Short mmCIF file of C-alpha atoms in Angstrom, two decimals:
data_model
loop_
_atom_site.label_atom_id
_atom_site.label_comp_id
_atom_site.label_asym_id
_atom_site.label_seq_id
_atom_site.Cartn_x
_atom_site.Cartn_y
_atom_site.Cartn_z
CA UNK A 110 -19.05 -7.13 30.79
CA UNK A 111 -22.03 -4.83 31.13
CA UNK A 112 -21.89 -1.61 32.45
CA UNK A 113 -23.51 1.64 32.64
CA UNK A 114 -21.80 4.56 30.89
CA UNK A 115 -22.37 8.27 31.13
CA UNK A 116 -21.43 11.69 29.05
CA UNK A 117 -19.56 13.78 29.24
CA UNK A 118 -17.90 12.93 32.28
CA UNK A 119 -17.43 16.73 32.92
CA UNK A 120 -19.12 19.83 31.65
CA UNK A 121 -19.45 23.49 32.14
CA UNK A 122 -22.24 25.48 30.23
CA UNK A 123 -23.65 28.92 31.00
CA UNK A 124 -27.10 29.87 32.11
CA UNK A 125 -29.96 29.60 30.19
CA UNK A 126 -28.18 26.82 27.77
CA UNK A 127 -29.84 23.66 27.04
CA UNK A 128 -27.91 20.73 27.95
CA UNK A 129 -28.15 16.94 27.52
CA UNK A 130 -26.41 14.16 29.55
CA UNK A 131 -26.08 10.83 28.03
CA UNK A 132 -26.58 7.58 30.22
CA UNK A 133 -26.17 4.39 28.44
CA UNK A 134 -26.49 0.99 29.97
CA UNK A 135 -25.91 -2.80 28.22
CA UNK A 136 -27.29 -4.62 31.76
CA UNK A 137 -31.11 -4.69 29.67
CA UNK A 138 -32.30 -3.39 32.47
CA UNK A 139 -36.02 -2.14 32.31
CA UNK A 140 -35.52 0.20 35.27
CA UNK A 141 -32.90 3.82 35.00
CA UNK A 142 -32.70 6.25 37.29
CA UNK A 143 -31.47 10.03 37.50
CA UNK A 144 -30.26 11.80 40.42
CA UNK A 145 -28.36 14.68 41.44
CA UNK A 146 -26.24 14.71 44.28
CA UNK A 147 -24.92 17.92 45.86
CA UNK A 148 -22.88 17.70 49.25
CA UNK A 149 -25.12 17.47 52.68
CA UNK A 150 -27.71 16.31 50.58
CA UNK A 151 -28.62 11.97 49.49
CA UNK A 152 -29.23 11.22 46.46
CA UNK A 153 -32.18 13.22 45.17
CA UNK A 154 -34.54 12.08 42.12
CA UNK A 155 -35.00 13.64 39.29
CA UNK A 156 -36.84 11.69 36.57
CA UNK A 157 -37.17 7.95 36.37
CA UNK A 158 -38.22 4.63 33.32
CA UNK A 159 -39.70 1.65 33.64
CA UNK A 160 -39.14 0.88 30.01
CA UNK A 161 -39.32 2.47 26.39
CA UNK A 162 -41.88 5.37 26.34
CA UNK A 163 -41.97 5.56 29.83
CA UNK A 164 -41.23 8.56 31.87
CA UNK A 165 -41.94 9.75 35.50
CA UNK A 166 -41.28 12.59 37.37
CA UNK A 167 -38.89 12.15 40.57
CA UNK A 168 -38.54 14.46 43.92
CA UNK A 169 -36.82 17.26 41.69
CA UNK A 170 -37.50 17.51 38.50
CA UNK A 171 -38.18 20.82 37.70
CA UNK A 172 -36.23 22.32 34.70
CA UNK A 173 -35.28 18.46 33.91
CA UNK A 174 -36.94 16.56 31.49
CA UNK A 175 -36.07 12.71 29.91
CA UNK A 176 -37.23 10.26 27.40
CA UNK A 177 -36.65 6.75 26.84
CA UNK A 178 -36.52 5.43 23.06
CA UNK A 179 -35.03 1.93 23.77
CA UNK A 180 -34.33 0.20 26.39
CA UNK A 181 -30.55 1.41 26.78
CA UNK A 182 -30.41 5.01 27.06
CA UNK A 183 -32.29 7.45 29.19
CA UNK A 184 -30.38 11.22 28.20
CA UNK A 185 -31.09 13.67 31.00
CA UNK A 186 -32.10 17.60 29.28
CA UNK A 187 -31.82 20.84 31.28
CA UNK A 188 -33.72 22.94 29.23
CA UNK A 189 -32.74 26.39 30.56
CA UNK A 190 -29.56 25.63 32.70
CA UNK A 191 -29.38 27.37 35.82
CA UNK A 192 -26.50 27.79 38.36
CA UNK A 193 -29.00 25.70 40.98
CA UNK A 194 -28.44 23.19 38.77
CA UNK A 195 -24.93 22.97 39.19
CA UNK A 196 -24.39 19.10 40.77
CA UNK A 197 -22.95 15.86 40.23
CA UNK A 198 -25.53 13.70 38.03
CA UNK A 199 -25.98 10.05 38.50
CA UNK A 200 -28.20 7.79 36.21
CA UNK A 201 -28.34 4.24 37.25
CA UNK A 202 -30.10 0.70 36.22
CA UNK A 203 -31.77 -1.89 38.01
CA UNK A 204 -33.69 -4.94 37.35
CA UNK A 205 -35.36 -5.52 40.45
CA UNK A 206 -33.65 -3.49 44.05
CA UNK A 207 -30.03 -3.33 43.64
CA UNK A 208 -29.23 -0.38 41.68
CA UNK A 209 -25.99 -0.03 39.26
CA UNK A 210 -24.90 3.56 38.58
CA UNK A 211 -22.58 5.06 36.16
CA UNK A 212 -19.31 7.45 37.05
CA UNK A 213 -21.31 10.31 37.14
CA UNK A 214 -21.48 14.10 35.42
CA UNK A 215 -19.51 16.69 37.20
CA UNK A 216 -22.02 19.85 35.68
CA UNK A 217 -21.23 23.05 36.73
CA UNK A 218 -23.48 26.08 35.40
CA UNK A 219 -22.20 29.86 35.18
CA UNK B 94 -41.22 15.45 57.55
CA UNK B 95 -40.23 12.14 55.98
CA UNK B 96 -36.49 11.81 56.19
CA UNK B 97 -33.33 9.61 56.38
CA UNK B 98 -30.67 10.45 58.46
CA UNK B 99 -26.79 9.06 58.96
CA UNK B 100 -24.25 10.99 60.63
CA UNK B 101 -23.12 13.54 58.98
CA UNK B 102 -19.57 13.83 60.74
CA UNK B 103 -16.58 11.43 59.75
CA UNK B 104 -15.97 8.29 61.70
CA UNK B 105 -12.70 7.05 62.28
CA UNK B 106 -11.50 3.48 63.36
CA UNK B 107 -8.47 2.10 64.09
CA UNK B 108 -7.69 -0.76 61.76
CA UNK B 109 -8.76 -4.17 62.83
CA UNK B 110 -11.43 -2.71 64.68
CA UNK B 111 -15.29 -2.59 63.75
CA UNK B 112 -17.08 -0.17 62.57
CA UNK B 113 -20.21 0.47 62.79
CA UNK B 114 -22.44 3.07 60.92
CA UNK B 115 -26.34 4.28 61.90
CA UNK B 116 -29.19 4.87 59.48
CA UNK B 117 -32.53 6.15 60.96
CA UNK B 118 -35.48 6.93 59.16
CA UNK B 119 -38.76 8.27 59.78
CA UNK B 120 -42.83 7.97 58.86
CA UNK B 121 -41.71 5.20 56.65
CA UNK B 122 -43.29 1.73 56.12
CA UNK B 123 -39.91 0.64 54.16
CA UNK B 124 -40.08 -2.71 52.50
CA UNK B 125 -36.36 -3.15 52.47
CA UNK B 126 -32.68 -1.19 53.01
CA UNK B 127 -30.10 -1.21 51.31
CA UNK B 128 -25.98 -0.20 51.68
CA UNK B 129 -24.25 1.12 49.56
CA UNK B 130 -20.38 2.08 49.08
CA UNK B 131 -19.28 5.37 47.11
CA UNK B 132 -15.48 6.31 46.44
CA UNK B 133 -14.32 9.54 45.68
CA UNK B 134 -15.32 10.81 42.18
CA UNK B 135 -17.38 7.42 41.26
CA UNK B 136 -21.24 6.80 41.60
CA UNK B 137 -22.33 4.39 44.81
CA UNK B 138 -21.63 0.39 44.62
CA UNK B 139 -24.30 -1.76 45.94
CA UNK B 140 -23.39 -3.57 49.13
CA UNK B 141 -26.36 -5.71 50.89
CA UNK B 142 -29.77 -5.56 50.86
CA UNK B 143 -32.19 -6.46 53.81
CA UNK B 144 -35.78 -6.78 54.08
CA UNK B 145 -38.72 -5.54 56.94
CA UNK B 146 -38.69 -9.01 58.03
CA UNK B 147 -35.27 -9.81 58.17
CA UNK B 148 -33.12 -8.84 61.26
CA UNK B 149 -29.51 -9.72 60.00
CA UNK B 150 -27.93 -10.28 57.00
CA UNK B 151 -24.11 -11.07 56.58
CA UNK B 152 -21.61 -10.90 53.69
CA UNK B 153 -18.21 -11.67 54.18
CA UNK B 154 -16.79 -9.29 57.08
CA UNK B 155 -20.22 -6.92 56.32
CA UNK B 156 -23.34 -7.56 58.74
CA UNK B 157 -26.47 -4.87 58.16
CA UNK B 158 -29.17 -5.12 61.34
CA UNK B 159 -32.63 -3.74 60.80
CA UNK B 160 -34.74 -2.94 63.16
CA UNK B 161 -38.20 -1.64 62.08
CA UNK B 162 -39.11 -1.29 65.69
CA UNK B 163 -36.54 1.43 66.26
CA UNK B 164 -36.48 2.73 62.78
CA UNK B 165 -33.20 1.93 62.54
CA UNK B 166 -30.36 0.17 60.51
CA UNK B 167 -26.96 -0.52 61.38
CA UNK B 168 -23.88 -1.57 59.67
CA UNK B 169 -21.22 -3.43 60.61
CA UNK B 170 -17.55 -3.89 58.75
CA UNK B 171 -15.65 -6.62 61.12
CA UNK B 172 -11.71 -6.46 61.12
CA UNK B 173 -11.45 -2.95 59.14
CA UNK B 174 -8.97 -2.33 56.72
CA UNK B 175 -7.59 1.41 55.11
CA UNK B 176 -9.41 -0.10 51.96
CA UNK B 177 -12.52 0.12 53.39
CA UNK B 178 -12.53 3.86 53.91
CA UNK B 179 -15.05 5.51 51.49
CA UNK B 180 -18.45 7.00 52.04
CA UNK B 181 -21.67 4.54 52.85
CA UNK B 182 -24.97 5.90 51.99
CA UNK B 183 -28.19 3.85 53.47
CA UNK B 184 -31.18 3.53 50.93
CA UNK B 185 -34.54 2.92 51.94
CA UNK B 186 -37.21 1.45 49.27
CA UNK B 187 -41.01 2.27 50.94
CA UNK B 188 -43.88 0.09 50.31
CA UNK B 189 -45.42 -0.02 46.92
CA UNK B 190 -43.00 2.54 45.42
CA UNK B 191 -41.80 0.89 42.48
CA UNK B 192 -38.00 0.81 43.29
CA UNK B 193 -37.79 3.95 44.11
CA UNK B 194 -35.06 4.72 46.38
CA UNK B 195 -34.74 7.67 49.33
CA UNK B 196 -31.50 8.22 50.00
CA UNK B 197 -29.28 8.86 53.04
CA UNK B 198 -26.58 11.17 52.70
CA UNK B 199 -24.01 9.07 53.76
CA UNK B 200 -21.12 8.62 56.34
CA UNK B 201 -17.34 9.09 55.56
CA UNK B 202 -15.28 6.40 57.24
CA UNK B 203 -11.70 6.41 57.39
CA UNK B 204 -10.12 3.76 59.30
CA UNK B 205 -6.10 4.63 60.20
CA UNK B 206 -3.44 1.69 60.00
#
C-alpha cells in the first residue's frame, strides 16, 4: 500500500543545531507539503513542491528551508534550531485536493 | 485579517445523537472545503471535500453544508458513536492558490456512551 512516512518520529536537539526531517512518500504524488502545528494554532505552512526542483516558500518559513531531488522525498532543514521552533511537523502529499499526511515529528528544541 | 475559525472549546454529544461542528471563514473567495479527522498523536485523515457551488455533500453517516453566503461550513456526524471522538479541522483551498490549504484549528469532539 502507499503511504507517506516521516523521520524520526521524535527528536530533541539544542539551539542553534541544524536539523533535518525526512518525509518520504510512495503515492507519486507531484504535490508535498510541510507544516507545523502547535496547539491553538491550524496547520501553518512552511515550505511547499510541485515536483523535482521545485520549492516555494509557505506562511512560515523563516529559519526552514527544503529541496526536492525526486519525486518522493521532500526533507525539511532548520538551519539554526531555535526553541520557537519547537512543534509537531507534518509533511503531506496530494495529487490534486485531498491531502495525505504522515505521523508527524514531535521536535522539541532546548 | 484573513482567518478561519472553529470553536475552540470541546463539544460533547451523547451517543446516538448528531453532532454538528462550525467552520467560518473570512475575506476568502474559497474554491472548495474540506474535513478532515486527526487522532491523538497521528497527522489529519481526509474526510469530504465540497465545492463553492455545491451546498451538500454526504458520505455514509457524514453530511458537510457550505454556505458561501454566510461564510460558513457545517458538519454533520448522524447517529454518533465513542469512535468518532477525535479532533476535526476544516480546510479551506482559495481561488487560484495551487492547493494550498488554510487551516482551521480544529474542534475536539467527544461523544459519551
Amino acid at each position: 500500500d502507499a503511504e507517506i512516512t516521516q523521520s524520526p518520529r521524535h527528536k530533541i536537539t539544542e539551539t542553534g543545531r541544524q536539523v533535518t526531517l525526512a518525509c518520504h512518500q510512495t503515492w507519486n504524488h507531484n504535490n508535498m507539503f510541510w507544516y507545523r502545528q502547535d496547539l491553538g494554532h491550524g496547520l501553518r505552512l512552511i515550505h511547499y513542491s510541485y515536483g523535482v526542483q521545485d520549492t516555494n516558500k509557505g506562511e512560515v518559513s523563516d529559519g526552514y528551508s527544503v529541496s526536492r531531488s525526486n519525486t518522493e522525498d521532500l526533507p525539511l532543514t532548520l538551519e539554526s534550531a531555535a526553541s520557537s521552533q519547537t512543534s509537531v511537523y507534518f509533511c503531506a502529499s496530494s495529487d490534486l485536493y485531498e491531502q495525505y499526511f504522515g505521523p508527524g515529528t514531535r521536535l522539541t528544541v532546548t | 485579517s484573513q482567518k478561519i475559525e472553529q470553536n475552540s472549546e470541546a463539544l460533547n454529544i451523547q451517543e446516538g445523537k448528531t453532532a454538528t461542528l462550525t467552520c467560518n471563514y473570512t475575506n476568502y473567495s474559497p474554491a472548495y472545503l474540506q474535513w478532515y479527522r486527526q487522532d491523538p498523536g497521528r497527522g489529519p485523515v481526509f474526510l469530504l471535500l465540497i465545492r463553492e457551488n455545491e451546498k451538500e455533500k454526504r458520505k455514509e453517516r457524514l453530511k458537510v453544508t457550505f454556505d458561501t453566503t454566510l461564510k460558513q461550513s457545517l458538519f454533520h456526524i448522524t447517529a454518533s458513536q465513542p469512535a468518532d471522538s477525535a479532533t476535526y479541522l476544516c480546510a479551506l483551498d482559495v481561488k487560484d492558490s495551487n492547493y494550498q490549504l488554510i487551516w482551521g484549528a480544529g474542534t475536539k469532539l467527544i461523544i459519551k456512551p
